[in-house]
Amino acid sequence: MKKEVQLTVVGKVFKPNKRKISALNRCLEEYFKLVNWYLSFNSTSKTFLHRNGYEKAKQLFNLNTALIQTARDKAVEILKSFNEKRKKVKSEKPKLKRISIRFDKRCYSFAKTTNVLTPYWLTLSLNRRTRISLPIKFGKRQQEIIEEALQGKWQFCTVEMVKRNGKWYAHFVLKKEVELIDEPETVIGIDLGEWNVATAVAVSKQIPKPTRGQFWSGAKIRYIRGKYSHIRRSLQRKKRIDLIRRIGRKEGRIVNQILHTIAKDVVEYAKQFPKPIIVMEKLKNIRENMNGSAKLNRRLHAWSFRKLQTYIEYKANLEGISVVYINPKNSSKRCHRCGHVTRKVDDREFRCPKCGLRYNRDLNAAINLAHALTRGMGWGSREPPELPHEALAVKAGGTGEALPLRAG
Ligand SMILES: [Zn+2]
């Protein structure tokens, strides 16, 4: 099965000269007006907008014709998402605060040169007369991917020119077609949580017992969250809103980096098994038993979990591994051995009142996720695993060590 993987690589416009920047700023103003103008038609039909707006727009706005079309597409996207949200927000019209300029293949080119400042140059056609070339700098990770793209491993799609705090950034949208593994032989169940950010277990088609569980501790992220919420509180007292925002972004970057590393590890874990497929929980049910105070952090956690799932899916797909999301009822409350559903799981350890199973709580949930998929794939009933080693529940808080599932 083939799948298209998409990715955005961000580069910074590096030491641009004033003439180029003012041309870009003028273009942004014009583009902003144009998107607003298209929005005033109040239509989500591209054909309608093209028929009734395109020729007029060419006369009214000094922009490349390709930009006139991407502005129309943007207006349609904005209106569509506004219409979806309108049920919740009481507002007549979408109010546009800022916009980025979308260049497609007809109006941009990107090349590697021998220039000493930076080898990467992005050339943009703004209108009939103006063409500018901008030096672009990338961070280490981003540069690796852009190099791959220049070698033809990725396909260049659009470039979004984004202005943030007076500085310009180029967001390159890249895509690639990957061949995903057919007929998987190992199901990797991954449970996401707070104590352990991720808990993985493998269930193979040949060997019925789940094997080699692995934990990725949430201690690091908890530490970062705690540290920054402490700083935030003290800044709030001093009313330093600007600083609060800045450290918020810094916190986000640090947590992001941790999530990337975990995602990479999880995919490495999956790769050690024959023909893996990853299964995770559909997010809205991720935290079934949450108390009142935990709700405050809900949005923050939901954000991290969603990101982690996206990173895992993206990295897995690049390795040909499919990722599926299922919605099993009570994956954390169900005993994976006898199927009994307990009312509450408070502890780090899952205790089954019916069959007496005592098991690491996250591992139990991961096995339930994996089993939900193996049942769906008709692998037959999986033999229940033997009880884990006693030390397991204690070790579970450690950082990412592999723990064998042996009989106790
Ligand atoms: Zn049980």
PDB file of C-alpha atoms in Angstrom, residues 84-290:
ATOM      1  CA  GLU A  84     -16.938  24.711  10.963  1.00  0.00           C
ATOM      2  CA  LYS A  85     -16.102  26.684  14.076  1.00  0.00           C
ATOM      3  CA  ARG A  86     -19.044  29.067  13.721  1.00  0.00           C
ATOM      4  CA  LYS A  87     -21.279  26.685  15.623  1.00  0.00           C
ATOM      5  CA  LYS A  88     -19.224  27.519  18.698  1.00  0.00           C
ATOM      6  CA  VAL A  89     -18.088  31.100  18.071  1.00  0.00           C
ATOM      7  CA  LYS A  90     -20.658  33.827  17.570  1.00  0.00           C
ATOM      8  CA  SER A  91     -19.267  35.926  14.785  1.00  0.00           C
ATOM      9  CA  GLU A  92     -20.601  36.969  11.405  1.00  0.00           C
ATOM     10  CA  LYS A  93     -17.440  36.989   9.356  1.00  0.00           C
ATOM     11  CA  PRO A  94     -13.932  35.609   9.681  1.00  0.00           C
ATOM     12  CA  LYS A  95     -11.600  38.334  10.810  1.00  0.00           C
ATOM     13  CA  LEU A  96      -8.217  38.064   9.215  1.00  0.00           C
ATOM     14  CA  LYS A  97      -5.387  39.149  11.491  1.00  0.00           C
ATOM     15  CA  ARG A  98      -2.393  37.963   9.575  1.00  0.00           C
ATOM     16  CA  ILE A  99      -1.591  35.757   6.671  1.00  0.00           C
ATOM     17  CA  SER A 100       1.375  34.013   5.094  1.00  0.00           C
ATOM     18  CA  ILE A 101       2.051  34.172   1.358  1.00  0.00           C
ATOM     19  CA  ARG A 102       1.789  30.843  -0.409  1.00  0.00           C
ATOM     20  CA  PHE A 103       4.101  30.378  -3.377  1.00  0.00           C
ATOM     21  CA  ASP A 104       3.592  27.362  -5.577  1.00  0.00           C
ATOM     22  CA  LYS A 105       5.928  25.839  -8.153  1.00  0.00           C
ATOM     23  CA  ARG A 106       4.961  28.415 -10.771  1.00  0.00           C
ATOM     24  CA  CYS A 107       6.317  31.286  -8.714  1.00  0.00           C
ATOM     25  CA  TYR A 108       9.277  30.017  -6.736  1.00  0.00           C
ATOM     26  CA  SER A 109      12.527  28.193  -7.292  1.00  0.00           C
ATOM     27  CA  PHE A 110      15.010  26.878  -4.786  1.00  0.00           C
ATOM     28  CA  ALA A 111      18.658  26.075  -5.432  1.00  0.00           C
ATOM     29  CA  LYS A 112      21.930  25.249  -3.801  1.00  0.00           C
ATOM     30  CA  THR A 113      24.776  27.513  -4.837  1.00  0.00           C
ATOM     31  CA  THR A 114      28.435  28.005  -3.948  1.00  0.00           C
ATOM     32  CA  ASN A 115      27.653  31.251  -2.134  1.00  0.00           C
ATOM     33  CA  VAL A 116      29.661  31.664   1.066  1.00  0.00           C
ATOM     34  CA  LEU A 117      26.934  33.396   3.083  1.00  0.00           C
ATOM     35  CA  THR A 118      24.601  30.421   2.760  1.00  0.00           C
ATOM     36  CA  PRO A 119      24.376  27.944  -0.102  1.00  0.00           C
ATOM     37  CA  TYR A 120      20.573  27.935  -0.101  1.00  0.00           C
ATOM     38  CA  TRP A 121      18.748  30.533  -2.159  1.00  0.00           C
ATOM     39  CA  LEU A 122      15.036  30.943  -2.657  1.00  0.00           C
ATOM     40  CA  THR A 123      13.822  32.935  -5.645  1.00  0.00           C
ATOM     41  CA  LEU A 124      10.305  34.346  -5.555  1.00  0.00           C
ATOM     42  CA  SER A 125       8.236  36.001  -8.284  1.00  0.00           C
ATOM     43  CA  LEU A 126       6.158  38.603  -6.514  1.00  0.00           C
ATOM     44  CA  ASN A 127       4.570  40.292  -9.506  1.00  0.00           C
ATOM     45  CA  ARG A 128       5.225  40.907 -13.190  1.00  0.00           C
ATOM     46  CA  ARG A 129       8.233  43.081 -12.518  1.00  0.00           C
ATOM     47  CA  THR A 130       9.637  41.943  -9.194  1.00  0.00           C
ATOM     48  CA  ARG A 131      11.688  38.848  -8.602  1.00  0.00           C
ATOM     49  CA  ILE A 132      13.801  38.485  -5.493  1.00  0.00           C
ATOM     50  CA  SER A 133      16.370  35.950  -4.362  1.00  0.00           C
ATOM     51  CA  LEU A 134      16.642  35.335  -0.626  1.00  0.00           C
ATOM     52  CA  PRO A 135      19.419  33.588   1.310  1.00  0.00           C
ATOM     53  CA  ILE A 136      17.958  30.899   3.581  1.00  0.00           C
ATOM     54  CA  LYS A 137      19.526  29.334   6.666  1.00  0.00           C
ATOM     55  CA  PHE A 138      18.390  26.091   8.223  1.00  0.00           C
ATOM     56  CA  GLY A 139      18.882  24.455  11.588  1.00  0.00           C
ATOM     57  CA  LYS A 140      20.743  21.146  11.640  1.00  0.00           C
ATOM     58  CA  ARG A 141      17.757  18.789  11.440  1.00  0.00           C
ATOM     59  CA  GLN A 142      16.004  20.932   8.871  1.00  0.00           C
ATOM     60  CA  GLN A 143      19.105  21.159   6.721  1.00  0.00           C
ATOM     61  CA  GLU A 144      19.418  17.379   6.604  1.00  0.00           C
ATOM     62  CA  ILE A 145      15.924  17.077   5.187  1.00  0.00           C
ATOM     63  CA  ILE A 146      16.365  19.937   2.721  1.00  0.00           C
ATOM     64  CA  GLU A 147      19.532  18.197   1.467  1.00  0.00           C
ATOM     65  CA  GLU A 148      17.542  14.998   0.986  1.00  0.00           C
ATOM     66  CA  ALA A 149      14.952  16.995  -0.942  1.00  0.00           C
ATOM     67  CA  LEU A 150      17.627  18.510  -3.181  1.00  0.00           C
ATOM     68  CA  GLN A 151      18.809  14.957  -3.901  1.00  0.00           C
ATOM     69  CA  GLY A 152      15.307  14.148  -5.072  1.00  0.00           C
ATOM     70  CA  LYS A 153      14.260  12.068  -2.069  1.00  0.00           C
ATOM     71  CA  TRP A 154      11.452  14.526  -1.335  1.00  0.00           C
ATOM     72  CA  GLN A 155       9.206  16.415  -3.680  1.00  0.00           C
ATOM     73  CA  PHE A 156       8.952  20.186  -3.246  1.00  0.00           C
ATOM     74  CA  CYS A 157       5.324  21.389  -3.005  1.00  0.00           C
ATOM     75  CA  THR A 158       4.592  24.917  -1.822  1.00  0.00           C
ATOM     76  CA  VAL A 159       6.542  27.506   0.157  1.00  0.00           C
ATOM     77  CA  GLU A 160       4.764  29.628   2.732  1.00  0.00           C
ATOM     78  CA  MET A 161       6.485  32.931   3.449  1.00  0.00           C
ATOM     79  CA  VAL A 162       5.759  33.743   7.084  1.00  0.00           C
ATOM     80  CA  LYS A 163       6.502  37.028   8.856  1.00  0.00           C
ATOM     81  CA  ARG A 164       6.875  36.677  12.601  1.00  0.00           C
ATOM     82  CA  ASN A 165       8.084  39.447  14.931  1.00  0.00           C
ATOM     83  CA  GLY A 166       9.394  41.393  11.967  1.00  0.00           C
ATOM     84  CA  LYS A 167      11.466  38.476  10.662  1.00  0.00           C
ATOM     85  CA  TRP A 168      10.780  36.360   7.609  1.00  0.00           C
ATOM     86  CA  TYR A 169      10.719  32.582   7.468  1.00  0.00           C
ATOM     87  CA  ALA A 170      10.270  30.183   4.567  1.00  0.00           C
ATOM     88  CA  HIS A 171       8.163  27.095   5.291  1.00  0.00           C
ATOM     89  CA  PHE A 172       8.902  24.467   2.664  1.00  0.00           C
ATOM     90  CA  VAL A 173       6.160  21.878   2.285  1.00  0.00           C
ATOM     91  CA  LEU A 174       7.666  18.604   1.101  1.00  0.00           C
ATOM     92  CA  LYS A 175       6.091  15.284   0.271  1.00  0.00           C
ATOM     93  CA  LYS A 176       7.151  11.760  -0.445  1.00  0.00           C
ATOM     94  CA  GLU A 177       5.387   8.567  -1.378  1.00  0.00           C
ATOM     95  CA  VAL A 178       6.188   5.607   0.845  1.00  0.00           C
ATOM     96  CA  GLU A 179       5.425   1.930   0.443  1.00  0.00           C
ATOM     97  CA  LEU A 180       3.839   0.583   3.607  1.00  0.00           C
ATOM     98  CA  ILE A 181       4.299  -3.006   4.777  1.00  0.00           C
ATOM     99  CA  ASP A 182       1.439  -5.267   3.690  1.00  0.00           C
ATOM    100  CA  GLU A 183       0.233  -8.080   5.903  1.00  0.00           C
ATOM    101  CA  PRO A 184       1.978  -7.173   9.166  1.00  0.00           C
ATOM    102  CA  GLU A 185       3.266  -9.942  11.430  1.00  0.00           C
ATOM    103  CA  THR A 186       3.832  -7.996  14.650  1.00  0.00           C
ATOM    104  CA  VAL A 187       1.408  -5.632  16.332  1.00  0.00           C
ATOM    105  CA  ILE A 188       3.079  -2.946  18.438  1.00  0.00           C
ATOM    106  CA  GLY A 189       0.667  -1.560  21.010  1.00  0.00           C
ATOM    107  CA  ILE A 190       1.618   1.870  22.319  1.00  0.00           C
ATOM    108  CA  ASP A 191      -0.058   3.394  25.334  1.00  0.00           C
ATOM    109  CA  LEU A 192       0.474   7.100  26.033  1.00  0.00           C
ATOM    110  CA  GLY A 193       0.300   8.484  29.527  1.00  0.00           C
ATOM    111  CA  GLU A 194       1.796  10.858  32.031  1.00  0.00           C
ATOM    112  CA  TRP A 195       3.847   8.603  34.240  1.00  0.00           C
ATOM    113  CA  ASN A 196       5.247   6.844  31.210  1.00  0.00           C
ATOM    114  CA  VAL A 197       4.933   9.048  28.147  1.00  0.00           C
ATOM    115  CA  ALA A 198       4.916   5.917  26.033  1.00  0.00           C
ATOM    116  CA  THR A 199       4.710   2.222  26.817  1.00  0.00           C
ATOM    117  CA  ALA A 200       5.211  -0.268  24.001  1.00  0.00           C
ATOM    118  CA  VAL A 201       4.596  -3.961  23.720  1.00  0.00           C
ATOM    119  CA  ALA A 202       4.849  -6.340  20.778  1.00  0.00           C
ATOM    120  CA  VAL A 203       2.399  -9.107  19.943  1.00  0.00           C
ATOM    121  CA  SER A 204       3.554 -11.365  17.177  1.00  0.00           C
ATOM    122  CA  LYS A 205       1.513 -13.535  14.857  1.00  0.00           C
ATOM    123  CA  GLN A 206       3.788 -16.527  15.483  1.00  0.00           C
ATOM    124  CA  ILE A 207       4.493 -16.204  19.199  1.00  0.00           C
ATOM    125  CA  PRO A 208       1.320 -15.656  21.183  1.00  0.00           C
ATOM    126  CA  LYS A 209       2.887 -14.055  24.261  1.00  0.00           C
ATOM    127  CA  PRO A 210       3.491 -10.315  24.255  1.00  0.00           C
ATOM    128  CA  THR A 211       7.225  -9.702  24.320  1.00  0.00           C
ATOM    129  CA  ARG A 212       9.796  -7.131  25.262  1.00  0.00           C
ATOM    130  CA  GLY A 213       7.790  -4.339  26.807  1.00  0.00           C
ATOM    131  CA  GLN A 214       9.471  -0.953  26.895  1.00  0.00           C
ATOM    132  CA  PHE A 215       8.792   2.245  28.833  1.00  0.00           C
ATOM    133  CA  TRP A 216       9.635   5.859  28.078  1.00  0.00           C
ATOM    134  CA  SER A 217       9.469   7.779  31.299  1.00  0.00           C
ATOM    135  CA  GLY A 218       7.557  11.016  31.607  1.00  0.00           C
ATOM    136  CA  ALA A 219       9.899  12.290  34.340  1.00  0.00           C
ATOM    137  CA  LYS A 220      11.814  14.649  32.055  1.00  0.00           C
ATOM    138  CA  ILE A 221       8.690  16.290  30.672  1.00  0.00           C
ATOM    139  CA  ARG A 222       7.155  16.503  34.147  1.00  0.00           C
ATOM    140  CA  TYR A 223      10.309  18.205  35.368  1.00  0.00           C
ATOM    141  CA  ILE A 224      10.271  20.736  32.490  1.00  0.00           C
ATOM    142  CA  ARG A 225       6.558  21.423  32.960  1.00  0.00           C
ATOM    143  CA  GLY A 226       7.016  21.949  36.673  1.00  0.00           C
ATOM    144  CA  LYS A 227      10.022  24.178  36.281  1.00  0.00           C
ATOM    145  CA  TYR A 228       8.394  26.408  33.688  1.00  0.00           C
ATOM    146  CA  SER A 229       5.066  26.666  35.452  1.00  0.00           C
ATOM    147  CA  HIS A 230       7.009  27.860  38.487  1.00  0.00           C
ATOM    148  CA  ILE A 231       8.798  30.527  36.411  1.00  0.00           C
ATOM    149  CA  ARG A 232       5.511  31.515  34.784  1.00  0.00           C
ATOM    150  CA  ARG A 233       3.836  32.088  38.139  1.00  0.00           C
ATOM    151  CA  SER A 234       6.624  34.321  39.352  1.00  0.00           C
ATOM    152  CA  LEU A 235       6.573  36.309  36.089  1.00  0.00           C
ATOM    153  CA  GLN A 236       2.826  36.672  36.368  1.00  0.00           C
ATOM    154  CA  ARG A 237       3.269  38.331  39.733  1.00  0.00           C
ATOM    155  CA  LYS A 238       5.699  40.753  38.113  1.00  0.00           C
ATOM    156  CA  LYS A 239       3.315  41.195  35.150  1.00  0.00           C
ATOM    157  CA  ARG A 240       5.961  40.369  32.551  1.00  0.00           C
ATOM    158  CA  ILE A 241       3.632  39.180  29.804  1.00  0.00           C
ATOM    159  CA  ASP A 242       6.324  39.484  27.116  1.00  0.00           C
ATOM    160  CA  LEU A 243       8.656  37.176  29.031  1.00  0.00           C
ATOM    161  CA  ILE A 244       5.886  34.716  29.796  1.00  0.00           C
ATOM    162  CA  ARG A 245       5.270  34.319  26.081  1.00  0.00           C
ATOM    163  CA  ARG A 246       8.932  33.913  25.315  1.00  0.00           C
ATOM    164  CA  ILE A 247       9.585  31.252  27.913  1.00  0.00           C
ATOM    165  CA  GLY A 248       6.375  29.521  26.815  1.00  0.00           C
ATOM    166  CA  ARG A 249       7.897  29.101  23.380  1.00  0.00           C
ATOM    167  CA  LYS A 250      11.144  27.892  24.892  1.00  0.00           C
ATOM    168  CA  GLU A 251       9.324  25.317  26.975  1.00  0.00           C
ATOM    169  CA  GLY A 252       7.467  24.175  23.869  1.00  0.00           C
ATOM    170  CA  ARG A 253      10.744  23.725  21.986  1.00  0.00           C
ATOM    171  CA  ILE A 254      12.308  21.679  24.778  1.00  0.00           C
ATOM    172  CA  VAL A 255       9.267  19.420  25.167  1.00  0.00           C
ATOM    173  CA  ASN A 256       9.095  19.059  21.382  1.00  0.00           C
ATOM    174  CA  GLN A 257      12.684  17.890  21.265  1.00  0.00           C
ATOM    175  CA  ILE A 258      11.983  15.275  23.938  1.00  0.00           C
ATOM    176  CA  LEU A 259       8.901  14.090  22.056  1.00  0.00           C
ATOM    177  CA  HIS A 260      10.915  13.781  18.828  1.00  0.00           C
ATOM    178  CA  THR A 261      13.517  11.646  20.567  1.00  0.00           C
ATOM    179  CA  ILE A 262      10.859   9.402  22.106  1.00  0.00           C
ATOM    180  CA  ALA A 263       9.101   9.037  18.735  1.00  0.00           C
ATOM    181  CA  LYS A 264      12.381   8.048  17.095  1.00  0.00           C
ATOM    182  CA  ASP A 265      13.005   5.483  19.849  1.00  0.00           C
ATOM    183  CA  VAL A 266       9.514   4.046  19.582  1.00  0.00           C
ATOM    184  CA  VAL A 267       9.976   3.510  15.844  1.00  0.00           C
ATOM    185  CA  GLU A 268      13.391   1.901  16.485  1.00  0.00           C
ATOM    186  CA  TYR A 269      11.674  -0.399  18.966  1.00  0.00           C
ATOM    187  CA  ALA A 270       9.048  -1.361  16.368  1.00  0.00           C
ATOM    188  CA  LYS A 271      11.709  -1.981  13.705  1.00  0.00           C
ATOM    189  CA  GLN A 272      13.330  -4.824  15.647  1.00  0.00           C
ATOM    190  CA  PHE A 273      10.283  -7.030  14.994  1.00  0.00           C
ATOM    191  CA  PRO A 274       9.276  -8.694  11.724  1.00  0.00           C
ATOM    192  CA  LYS A 275       6.755  -6.704   9.645  1.00  0.00           C
ATOM    193  CA  PRO A 276       5.477  -4.374  12.385  1.00  0.00           C
ATOM    194  CA  ILE A 277       2.321  -2.304  12.523  1.00  0.00           C
ATOM    195  CA  ILE A 278       1.752   0.278  15.273  1.00  0.00           C
ATOM    196  CA  VAL A 279      -1.529   0.724  17.080  1.00  0.00           C
ATOM    197  CA  MET A 280      -2.368   3.653  19.313  1.00  0.00           C
ATOM    198  CA  GLU A 281      -5.467   4.913  21.010  1.00  0.00           C
ATOM    199  CA  LYS A 282      -7.753   7.488  19.414  1.00  0.00           C
ATOM    200  CA  LEU A 283      -7.017  10.552  21.441  1.00  0.00           C
ATOM    201  CA  LYS A 284     -10.274  11.726  22.923  1.00  0.00           C
ATOM    202  CA  ASN A 285     -10.388   8.715  25.193  1.00  0.00           C
ATOM    203  CA  ILE A 286      -6.802   8.925  26.247  1.00  0.00           C
ATOM    204  CA  ARG A 287      -7.530   9.814  29.838  1.00  0.00           C
ATOM    205  CA  GLU A 288     -10.523   8.018  31.123  1.00  0.00           C
ATOM    206  CA  ASN A 289     -10.030   8.428  34.822  1.00  0.00           C
ATOM    207  CA  MET A 290      -8.984  11.953  35.538  1.00  0.00           C
TER     208      MET A 290
END
